[in-house]
Short mmCIF file of N, CA and C in Angstrom, two decimals:
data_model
loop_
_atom_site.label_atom_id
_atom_site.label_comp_id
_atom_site.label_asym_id
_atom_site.label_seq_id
_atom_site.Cartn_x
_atom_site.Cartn_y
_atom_site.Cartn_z
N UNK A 9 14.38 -3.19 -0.61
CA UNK A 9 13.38 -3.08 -1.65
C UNK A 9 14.09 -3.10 -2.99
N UNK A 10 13.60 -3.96 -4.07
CA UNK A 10 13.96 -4.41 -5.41
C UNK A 10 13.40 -2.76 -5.69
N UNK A 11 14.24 -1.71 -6.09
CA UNK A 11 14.59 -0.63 -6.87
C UNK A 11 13.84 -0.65 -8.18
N UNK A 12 13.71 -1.86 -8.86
CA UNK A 12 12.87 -1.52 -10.18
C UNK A 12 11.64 -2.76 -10.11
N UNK A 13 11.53 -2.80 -8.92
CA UNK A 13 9.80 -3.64 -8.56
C UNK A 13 8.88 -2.75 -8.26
N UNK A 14 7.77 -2.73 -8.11
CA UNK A 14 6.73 -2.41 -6.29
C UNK A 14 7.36 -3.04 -5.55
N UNK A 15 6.77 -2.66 -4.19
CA UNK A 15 6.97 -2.84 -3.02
C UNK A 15 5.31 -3.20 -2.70
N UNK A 16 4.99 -4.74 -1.95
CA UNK A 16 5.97 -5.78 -1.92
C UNK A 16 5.45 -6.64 -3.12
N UNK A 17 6.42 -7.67 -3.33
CA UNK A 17 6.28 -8.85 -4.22
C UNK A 17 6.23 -9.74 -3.74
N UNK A 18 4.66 -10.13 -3.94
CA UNK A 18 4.07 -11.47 -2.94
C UNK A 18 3.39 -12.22 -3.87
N UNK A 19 4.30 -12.49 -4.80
CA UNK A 19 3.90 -13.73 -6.03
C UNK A 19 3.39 -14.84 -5.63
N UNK A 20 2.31 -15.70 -6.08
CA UNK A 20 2.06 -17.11 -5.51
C UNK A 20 2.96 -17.28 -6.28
N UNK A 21 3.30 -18.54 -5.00
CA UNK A 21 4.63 -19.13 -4.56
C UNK A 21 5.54 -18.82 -3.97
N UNK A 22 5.33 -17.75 -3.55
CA UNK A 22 6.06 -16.85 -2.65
C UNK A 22 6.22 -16.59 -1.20
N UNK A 23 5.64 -18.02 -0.69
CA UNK A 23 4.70 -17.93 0.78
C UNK A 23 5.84 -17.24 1.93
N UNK A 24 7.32 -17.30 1.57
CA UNK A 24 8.25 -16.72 2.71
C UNK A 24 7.49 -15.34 3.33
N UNK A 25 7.68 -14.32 1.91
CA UNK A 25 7.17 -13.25 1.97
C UNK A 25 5.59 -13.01 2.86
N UNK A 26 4.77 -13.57 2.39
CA UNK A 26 3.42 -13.32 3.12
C UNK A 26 3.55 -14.15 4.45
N UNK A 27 4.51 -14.98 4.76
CA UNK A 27 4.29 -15.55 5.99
C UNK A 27 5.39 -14.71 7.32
N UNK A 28 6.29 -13.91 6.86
CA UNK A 28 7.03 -13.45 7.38
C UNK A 28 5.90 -11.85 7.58
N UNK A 29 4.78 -11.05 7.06
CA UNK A 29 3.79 -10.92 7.53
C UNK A 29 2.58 -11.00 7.93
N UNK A 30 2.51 -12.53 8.17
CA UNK A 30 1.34 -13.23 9.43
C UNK A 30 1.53 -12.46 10.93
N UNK A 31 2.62 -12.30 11.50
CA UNK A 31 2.83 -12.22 12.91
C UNK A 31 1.99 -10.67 13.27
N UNK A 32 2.86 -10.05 12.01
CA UNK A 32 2.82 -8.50 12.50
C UNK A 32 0.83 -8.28 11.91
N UNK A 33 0.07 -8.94 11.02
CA UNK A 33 -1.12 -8.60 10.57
C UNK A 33 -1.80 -9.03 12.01
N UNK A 34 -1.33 -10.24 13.01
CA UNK A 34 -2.11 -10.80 13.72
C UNK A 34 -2.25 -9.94 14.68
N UNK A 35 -0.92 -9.59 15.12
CA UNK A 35 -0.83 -8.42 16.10
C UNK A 35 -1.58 -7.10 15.96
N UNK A 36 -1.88 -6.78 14.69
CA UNK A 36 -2.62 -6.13 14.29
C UNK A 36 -4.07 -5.91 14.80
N UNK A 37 -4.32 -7.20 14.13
CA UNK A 37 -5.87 -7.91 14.59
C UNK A 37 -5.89 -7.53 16.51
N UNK A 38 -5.16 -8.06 16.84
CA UNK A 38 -5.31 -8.11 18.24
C UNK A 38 -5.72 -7.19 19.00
N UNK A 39 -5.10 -5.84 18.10
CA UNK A 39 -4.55 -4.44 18.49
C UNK A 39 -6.32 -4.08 18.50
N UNK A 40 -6.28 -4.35 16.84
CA UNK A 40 -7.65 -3.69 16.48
C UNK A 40 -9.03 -4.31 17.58
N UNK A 41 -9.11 -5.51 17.95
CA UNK A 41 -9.61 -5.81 18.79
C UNK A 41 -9.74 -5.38 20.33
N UNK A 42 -9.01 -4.81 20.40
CA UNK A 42 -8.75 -4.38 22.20
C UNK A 42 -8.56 -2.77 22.13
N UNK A 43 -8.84 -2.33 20.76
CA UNK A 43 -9.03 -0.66 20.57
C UNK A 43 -7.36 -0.25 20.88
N UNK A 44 -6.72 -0.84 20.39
CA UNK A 44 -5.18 0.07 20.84
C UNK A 44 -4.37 -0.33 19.90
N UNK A 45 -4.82 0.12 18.46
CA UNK A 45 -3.97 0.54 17.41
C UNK A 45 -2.21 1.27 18.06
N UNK A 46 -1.22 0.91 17.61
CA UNK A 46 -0.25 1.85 18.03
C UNK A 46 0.18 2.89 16.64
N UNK A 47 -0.07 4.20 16.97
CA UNK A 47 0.37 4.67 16.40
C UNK A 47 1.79 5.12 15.45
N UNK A 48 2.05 3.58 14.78
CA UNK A 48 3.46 3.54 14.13
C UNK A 48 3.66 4.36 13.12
N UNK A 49 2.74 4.90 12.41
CA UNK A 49 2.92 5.54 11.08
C UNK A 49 2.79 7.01 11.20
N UNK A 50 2.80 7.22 12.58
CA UNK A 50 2.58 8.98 12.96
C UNK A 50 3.84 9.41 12.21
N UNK A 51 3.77 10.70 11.44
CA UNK A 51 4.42 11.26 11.13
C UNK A 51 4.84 10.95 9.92
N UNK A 52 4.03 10.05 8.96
CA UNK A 52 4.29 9.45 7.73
C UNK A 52 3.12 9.87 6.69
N UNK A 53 3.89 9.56 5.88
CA UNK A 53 3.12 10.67 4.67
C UNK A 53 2.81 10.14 3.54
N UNK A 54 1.26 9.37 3.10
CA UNK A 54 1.11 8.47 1.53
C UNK A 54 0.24 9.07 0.89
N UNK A 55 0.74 8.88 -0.53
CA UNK A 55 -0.11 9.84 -1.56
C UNK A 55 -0.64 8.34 -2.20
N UNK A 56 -2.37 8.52 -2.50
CA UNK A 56 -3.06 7.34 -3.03
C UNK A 56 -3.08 7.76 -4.38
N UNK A 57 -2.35 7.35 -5.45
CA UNK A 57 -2.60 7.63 -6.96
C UNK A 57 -3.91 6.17 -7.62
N UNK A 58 -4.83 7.23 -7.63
CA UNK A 58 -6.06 6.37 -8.19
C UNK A 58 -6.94 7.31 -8.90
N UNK A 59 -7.67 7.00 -10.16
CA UNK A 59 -8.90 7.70 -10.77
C UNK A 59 -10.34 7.68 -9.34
N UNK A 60 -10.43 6.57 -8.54
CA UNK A 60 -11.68 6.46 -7.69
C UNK A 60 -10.89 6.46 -6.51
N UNK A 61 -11.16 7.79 -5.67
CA UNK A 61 -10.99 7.98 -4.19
C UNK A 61 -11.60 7.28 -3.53
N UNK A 62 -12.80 7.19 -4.15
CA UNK A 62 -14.30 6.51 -3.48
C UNK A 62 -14.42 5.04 -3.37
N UNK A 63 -13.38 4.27 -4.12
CA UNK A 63 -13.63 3.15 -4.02
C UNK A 63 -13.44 2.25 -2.91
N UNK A 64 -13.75 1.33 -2.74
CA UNK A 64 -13.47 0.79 -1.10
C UNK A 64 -11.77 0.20 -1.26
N UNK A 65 -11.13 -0.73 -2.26
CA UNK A 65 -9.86 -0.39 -2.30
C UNK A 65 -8.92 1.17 -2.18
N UNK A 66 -9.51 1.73 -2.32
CA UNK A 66 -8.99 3.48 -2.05
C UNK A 66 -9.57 3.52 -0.58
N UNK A 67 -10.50 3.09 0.13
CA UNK A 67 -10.93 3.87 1.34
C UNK A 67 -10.35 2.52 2.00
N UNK A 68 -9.52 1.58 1.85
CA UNK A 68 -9.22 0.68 2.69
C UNK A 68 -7.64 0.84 2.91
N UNK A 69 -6.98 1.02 1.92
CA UNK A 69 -5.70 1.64 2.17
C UNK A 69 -5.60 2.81 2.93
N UNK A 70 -6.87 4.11 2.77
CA UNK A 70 -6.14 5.49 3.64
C UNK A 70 -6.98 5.09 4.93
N UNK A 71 -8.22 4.28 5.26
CA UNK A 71 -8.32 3.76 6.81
C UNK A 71 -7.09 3.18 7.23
N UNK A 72 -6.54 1.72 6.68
CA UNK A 72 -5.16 0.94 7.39
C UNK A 72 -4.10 1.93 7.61
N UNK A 73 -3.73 3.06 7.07
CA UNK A 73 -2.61 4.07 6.80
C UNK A 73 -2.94 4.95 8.16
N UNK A 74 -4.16 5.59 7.89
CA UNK A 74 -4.69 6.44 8.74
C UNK A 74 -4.86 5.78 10.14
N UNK A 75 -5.11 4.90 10.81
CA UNK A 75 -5.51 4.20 11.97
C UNK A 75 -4.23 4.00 12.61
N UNK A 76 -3.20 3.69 11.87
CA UNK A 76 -1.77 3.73 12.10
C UNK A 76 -0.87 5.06 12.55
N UNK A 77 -1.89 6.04 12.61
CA UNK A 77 -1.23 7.48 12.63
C UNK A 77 -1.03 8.38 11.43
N UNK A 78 -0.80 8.02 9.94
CA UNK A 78 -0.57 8.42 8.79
C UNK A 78 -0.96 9.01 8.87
N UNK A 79 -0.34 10.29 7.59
CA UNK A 79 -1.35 10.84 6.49
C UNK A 79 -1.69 10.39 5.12
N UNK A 80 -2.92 10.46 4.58
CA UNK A 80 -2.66 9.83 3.19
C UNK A 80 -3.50 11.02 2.45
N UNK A 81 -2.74 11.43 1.23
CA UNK A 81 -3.28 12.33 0.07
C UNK A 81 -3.78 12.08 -1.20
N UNK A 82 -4.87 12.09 -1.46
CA UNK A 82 -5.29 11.75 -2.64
C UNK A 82 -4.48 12.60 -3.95
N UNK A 83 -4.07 11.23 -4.56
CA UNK A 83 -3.38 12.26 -6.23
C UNK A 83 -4.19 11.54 -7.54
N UNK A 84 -4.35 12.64 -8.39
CA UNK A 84 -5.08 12.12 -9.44
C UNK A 84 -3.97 11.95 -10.53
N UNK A 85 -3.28 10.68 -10.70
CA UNK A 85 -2.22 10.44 -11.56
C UNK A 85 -3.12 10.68 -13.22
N UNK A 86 -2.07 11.42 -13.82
CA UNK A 86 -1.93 11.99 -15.27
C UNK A 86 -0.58 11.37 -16.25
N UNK A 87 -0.16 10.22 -15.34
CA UNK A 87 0.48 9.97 -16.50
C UNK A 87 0.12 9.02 -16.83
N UNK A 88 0.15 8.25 -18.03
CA UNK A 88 0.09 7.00 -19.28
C UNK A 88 1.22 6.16 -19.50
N UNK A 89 1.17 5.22 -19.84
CA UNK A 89 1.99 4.29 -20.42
C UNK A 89 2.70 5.06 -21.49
N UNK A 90 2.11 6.01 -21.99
CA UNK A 90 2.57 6.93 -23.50
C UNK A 90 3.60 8.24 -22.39
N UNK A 91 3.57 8.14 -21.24
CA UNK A 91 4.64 9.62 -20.96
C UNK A 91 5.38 9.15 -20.86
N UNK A 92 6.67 10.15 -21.23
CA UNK A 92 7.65 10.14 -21.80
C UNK A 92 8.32 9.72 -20.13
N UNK A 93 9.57 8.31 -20.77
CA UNK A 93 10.50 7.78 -19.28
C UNK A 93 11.16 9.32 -18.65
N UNK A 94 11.71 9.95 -19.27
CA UNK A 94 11.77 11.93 -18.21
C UNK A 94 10.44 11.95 -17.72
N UNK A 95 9.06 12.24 -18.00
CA UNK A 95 8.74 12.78 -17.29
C UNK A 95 7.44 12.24 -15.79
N UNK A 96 8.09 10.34 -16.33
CA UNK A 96 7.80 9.28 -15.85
C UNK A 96 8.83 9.48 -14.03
N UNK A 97 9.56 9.60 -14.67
CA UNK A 97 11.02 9.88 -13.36
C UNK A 97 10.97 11.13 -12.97
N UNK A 98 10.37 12.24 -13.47
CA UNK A 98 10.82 13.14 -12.57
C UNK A 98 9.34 13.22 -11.69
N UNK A 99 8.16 13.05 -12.03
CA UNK A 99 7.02 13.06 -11.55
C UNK A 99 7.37 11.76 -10.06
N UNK A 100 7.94 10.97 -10.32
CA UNK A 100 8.13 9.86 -9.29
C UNK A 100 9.44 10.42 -8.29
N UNK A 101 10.53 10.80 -8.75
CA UNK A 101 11.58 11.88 -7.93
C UNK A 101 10.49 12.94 -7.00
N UNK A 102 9.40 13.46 -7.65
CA UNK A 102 9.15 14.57 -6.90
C UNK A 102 8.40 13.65 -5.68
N UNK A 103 7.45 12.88 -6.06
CA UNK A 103 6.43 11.95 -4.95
C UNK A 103 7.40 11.64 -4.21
N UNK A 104 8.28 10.83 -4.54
CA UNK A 104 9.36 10.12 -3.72
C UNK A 104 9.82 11.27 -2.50
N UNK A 105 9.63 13.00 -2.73
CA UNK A 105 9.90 14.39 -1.81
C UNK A 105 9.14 14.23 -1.05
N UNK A 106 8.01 13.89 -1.59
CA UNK A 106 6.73 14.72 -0.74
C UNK A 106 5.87 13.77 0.24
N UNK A 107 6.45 11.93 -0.11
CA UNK A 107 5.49 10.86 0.57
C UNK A 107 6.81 10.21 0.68
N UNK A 108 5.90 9.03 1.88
CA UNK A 108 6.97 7.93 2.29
C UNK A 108 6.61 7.13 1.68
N UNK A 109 5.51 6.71 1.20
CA UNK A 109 5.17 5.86 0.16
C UNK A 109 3.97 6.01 -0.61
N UNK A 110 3.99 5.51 -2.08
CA UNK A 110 2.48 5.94 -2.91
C UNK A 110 1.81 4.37 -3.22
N UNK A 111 0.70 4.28 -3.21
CA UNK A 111 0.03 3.54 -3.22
C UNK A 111 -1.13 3.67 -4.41
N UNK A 112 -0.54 2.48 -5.72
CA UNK A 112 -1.19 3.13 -7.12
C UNK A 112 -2.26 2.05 -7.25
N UNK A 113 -3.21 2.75 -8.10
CA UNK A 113 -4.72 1.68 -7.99
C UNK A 113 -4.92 2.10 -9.23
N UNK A 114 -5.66 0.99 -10.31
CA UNK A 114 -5.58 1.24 -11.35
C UNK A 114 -4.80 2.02 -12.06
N UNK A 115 -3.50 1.96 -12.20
CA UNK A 115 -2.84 2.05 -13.21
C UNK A 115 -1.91 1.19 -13.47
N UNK A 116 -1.49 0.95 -14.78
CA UNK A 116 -0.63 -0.40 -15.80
C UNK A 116 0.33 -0.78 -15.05
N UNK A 117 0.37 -1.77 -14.44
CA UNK A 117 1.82 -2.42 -13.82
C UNK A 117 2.88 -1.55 -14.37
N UNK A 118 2.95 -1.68 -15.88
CA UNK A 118 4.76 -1.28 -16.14
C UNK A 118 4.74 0.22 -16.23
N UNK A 119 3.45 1.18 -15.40
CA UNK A 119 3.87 2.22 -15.14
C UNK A 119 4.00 2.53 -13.92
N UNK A 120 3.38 1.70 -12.92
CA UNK A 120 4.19 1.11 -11.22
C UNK A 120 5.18 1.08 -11.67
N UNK A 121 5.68 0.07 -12.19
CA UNK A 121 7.48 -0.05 -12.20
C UNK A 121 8.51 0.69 -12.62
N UNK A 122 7.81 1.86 -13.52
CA UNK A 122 8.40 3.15 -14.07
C UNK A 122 8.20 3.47 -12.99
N UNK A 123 7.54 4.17 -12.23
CA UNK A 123 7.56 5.08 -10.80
C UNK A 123 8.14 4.38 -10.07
N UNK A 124 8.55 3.05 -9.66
CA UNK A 124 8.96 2.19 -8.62
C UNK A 124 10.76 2.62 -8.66
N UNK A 125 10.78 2.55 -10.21
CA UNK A 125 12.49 3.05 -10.30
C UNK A 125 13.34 4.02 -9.95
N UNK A 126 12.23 5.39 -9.91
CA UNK A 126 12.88 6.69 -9.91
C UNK A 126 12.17 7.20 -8.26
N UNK A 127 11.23 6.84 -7.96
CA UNK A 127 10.64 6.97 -6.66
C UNK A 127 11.72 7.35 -5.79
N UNK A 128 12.23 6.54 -5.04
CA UNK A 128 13.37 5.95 -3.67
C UNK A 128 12.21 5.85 -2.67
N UNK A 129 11.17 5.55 -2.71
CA UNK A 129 10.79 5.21 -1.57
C UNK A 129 9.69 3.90 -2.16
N UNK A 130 8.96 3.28 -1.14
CA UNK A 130 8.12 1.91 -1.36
C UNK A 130 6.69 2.83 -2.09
N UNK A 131 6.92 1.79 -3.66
CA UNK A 131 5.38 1.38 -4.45
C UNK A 131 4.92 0.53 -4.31
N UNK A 132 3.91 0.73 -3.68
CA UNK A 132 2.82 -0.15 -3.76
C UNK A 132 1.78 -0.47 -5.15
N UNK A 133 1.41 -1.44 -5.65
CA UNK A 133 0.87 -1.87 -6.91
C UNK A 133 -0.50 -2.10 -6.64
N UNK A 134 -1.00 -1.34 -5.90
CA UNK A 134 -2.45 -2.10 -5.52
C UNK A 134 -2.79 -2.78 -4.61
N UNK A 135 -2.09 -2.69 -3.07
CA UNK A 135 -1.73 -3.36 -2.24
C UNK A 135 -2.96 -3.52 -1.33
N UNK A 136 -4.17 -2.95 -1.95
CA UNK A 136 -5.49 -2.51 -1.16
C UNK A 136 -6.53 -3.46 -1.64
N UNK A 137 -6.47 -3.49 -2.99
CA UNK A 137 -7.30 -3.96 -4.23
C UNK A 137 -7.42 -5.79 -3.68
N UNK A 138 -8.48 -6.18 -4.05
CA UNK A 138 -9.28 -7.70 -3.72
C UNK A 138 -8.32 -8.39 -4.77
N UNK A 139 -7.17 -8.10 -6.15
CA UNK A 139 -6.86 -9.15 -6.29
C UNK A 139 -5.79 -9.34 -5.96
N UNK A 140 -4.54 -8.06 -5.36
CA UNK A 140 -3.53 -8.25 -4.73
C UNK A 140 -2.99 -9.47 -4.35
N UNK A 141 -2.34 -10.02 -4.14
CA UNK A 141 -1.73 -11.58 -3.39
C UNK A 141 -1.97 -11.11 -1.94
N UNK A 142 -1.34 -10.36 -1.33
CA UNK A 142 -1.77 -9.98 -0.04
C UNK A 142 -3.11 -10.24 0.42
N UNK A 143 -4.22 -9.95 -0.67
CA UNK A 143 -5.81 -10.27 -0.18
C UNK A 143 -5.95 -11.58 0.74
N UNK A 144 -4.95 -13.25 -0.02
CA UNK A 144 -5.25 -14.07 0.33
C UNK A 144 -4.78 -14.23 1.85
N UNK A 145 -3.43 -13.81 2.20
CA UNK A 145 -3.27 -13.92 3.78
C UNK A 145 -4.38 -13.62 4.81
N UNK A 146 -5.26 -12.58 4.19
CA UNK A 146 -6.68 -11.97 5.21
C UNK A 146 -7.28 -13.22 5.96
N UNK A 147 -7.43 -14.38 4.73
CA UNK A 147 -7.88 -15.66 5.41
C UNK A 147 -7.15 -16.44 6.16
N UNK A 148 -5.90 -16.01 6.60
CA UNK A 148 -5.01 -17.25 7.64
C UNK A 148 -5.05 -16.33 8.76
N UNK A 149 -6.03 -15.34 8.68
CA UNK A 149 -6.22 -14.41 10.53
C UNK A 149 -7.25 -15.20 10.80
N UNK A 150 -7.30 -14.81 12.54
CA UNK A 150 -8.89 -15.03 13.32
C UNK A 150 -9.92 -15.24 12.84
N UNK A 151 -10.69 -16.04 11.96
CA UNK A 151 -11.80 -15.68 11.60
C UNK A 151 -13.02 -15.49 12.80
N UNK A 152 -12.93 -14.70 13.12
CA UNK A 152 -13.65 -14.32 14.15
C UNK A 152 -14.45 -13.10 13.77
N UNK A 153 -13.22 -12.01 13.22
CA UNK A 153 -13.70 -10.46 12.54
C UNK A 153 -13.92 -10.89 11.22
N UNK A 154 -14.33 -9.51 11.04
CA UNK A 154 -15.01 -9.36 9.65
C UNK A 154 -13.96 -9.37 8.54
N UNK A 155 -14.14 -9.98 6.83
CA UNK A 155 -13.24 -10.05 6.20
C UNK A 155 -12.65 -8.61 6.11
N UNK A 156 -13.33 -7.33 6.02
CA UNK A 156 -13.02 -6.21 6.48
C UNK A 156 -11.46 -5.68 7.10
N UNK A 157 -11.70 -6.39 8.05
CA UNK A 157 -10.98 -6.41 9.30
C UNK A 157 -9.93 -6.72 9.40
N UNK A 158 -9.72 -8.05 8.82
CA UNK A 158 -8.27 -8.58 8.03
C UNK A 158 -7.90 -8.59 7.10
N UNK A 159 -8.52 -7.96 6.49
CA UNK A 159 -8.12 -7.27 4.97
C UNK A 159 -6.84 -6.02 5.41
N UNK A 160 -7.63 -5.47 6.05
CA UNK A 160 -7.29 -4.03 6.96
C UNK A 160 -6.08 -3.85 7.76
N UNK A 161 -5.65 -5.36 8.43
CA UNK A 161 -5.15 -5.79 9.29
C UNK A 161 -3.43 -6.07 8.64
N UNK A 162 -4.21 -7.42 7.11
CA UNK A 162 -2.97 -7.33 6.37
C UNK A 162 -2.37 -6.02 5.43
N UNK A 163 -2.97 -5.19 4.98
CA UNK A 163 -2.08 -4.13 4.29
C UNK A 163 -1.82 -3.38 5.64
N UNK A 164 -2.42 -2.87 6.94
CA UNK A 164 -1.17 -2.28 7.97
C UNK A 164 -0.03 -3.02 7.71
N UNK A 165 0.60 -3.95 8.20
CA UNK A 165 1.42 -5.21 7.83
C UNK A 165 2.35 -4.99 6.87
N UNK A 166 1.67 -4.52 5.48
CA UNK A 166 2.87 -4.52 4.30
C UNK A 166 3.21 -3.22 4.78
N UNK A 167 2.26 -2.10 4.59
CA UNK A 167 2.79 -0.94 5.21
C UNK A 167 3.69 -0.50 5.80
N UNK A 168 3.51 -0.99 7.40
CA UNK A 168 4.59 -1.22 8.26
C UNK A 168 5.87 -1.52 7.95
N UNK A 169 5.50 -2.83 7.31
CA UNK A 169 7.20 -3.45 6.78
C UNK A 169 7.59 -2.64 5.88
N UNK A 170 7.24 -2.08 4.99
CA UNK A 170 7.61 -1.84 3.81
C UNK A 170 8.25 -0.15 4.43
N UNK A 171 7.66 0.46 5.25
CA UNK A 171 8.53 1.48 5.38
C UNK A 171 9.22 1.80 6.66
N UNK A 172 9.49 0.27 7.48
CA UNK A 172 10.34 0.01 8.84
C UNK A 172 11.62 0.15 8.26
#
């Protein structure tokens, strides 16, 4: 993991990245289809930093997390683009204690990447959210299930990878 990115960077044009998780989203799908999720993320721990718990990008990340075995904790992030780089890093040092990975929704890219630096563990930038790059892989699954479903299917996927 790029240390002063999120976790992951799936830029269009970037198709290595999103195609190197096709296999594991499909398997996913498969899983989810035949009711036998494996519990890979037992014993793992994500804090969702978002203003809306409620939103379906917020309730689609702690289902994919949660179905996986996780835990996921809602945090109501308080910092700004205006807090100070100390107390940008030590707020991200402490998350980085307490989760295996945080998963930020609405807030400013270059304050993802302030937390992405001092963290040590995988940021996610919105990895839930409809405009993510990740969204578009949902459409190279089964269309069989619901967009739901492979939406769901691909963030297990980054998940997974991102903290294998």
């Amino acid at each position: 993991m790029d240390a002063a990115a999120p976790y992951p960077t799936l830029a269009s044009g970037n198709p290595p990245a999103g195609a190197a998780l096709l296999p594991q989203a499909r398997a996913f799908q498969d899983a989810a289809r035949r009711g036998t999720l494996p519990a890979l993320l037992s014993g793992k721990r994500f804090g969702l930093l978002c203003t809306e718990p409620a939103s379906v990008s917020a309730r689609l990340f702690e289902s994919a997390a949660r179905q996986l075995g996780a835990q996921v904790s809602h945090v109501q992030p308080d910092l700004t683009l205006d807090s100070s780089p100390r107390e940008v890093a030590e707020t991200a040092r402490l998350l980085g204690r307490l989760y295996d990975g945080l998963e930020c929704q609405g807030l400013p890219h270059a304050l993802v990447e302030r937390l992405a630096r001092s963290a040590g563990i995988p940021v996610f930038d919105g990895v839930a959210q409809p405009t993510h790059d990740s969204a578009a892989l949902a459409l190279l699954l089964e269309p069989g299930d619901t967009h739901e479903l492979r939406r769901r299917c691909v963030v297990q996927a980054v998940i997974v990878d991102a903290v294998s």
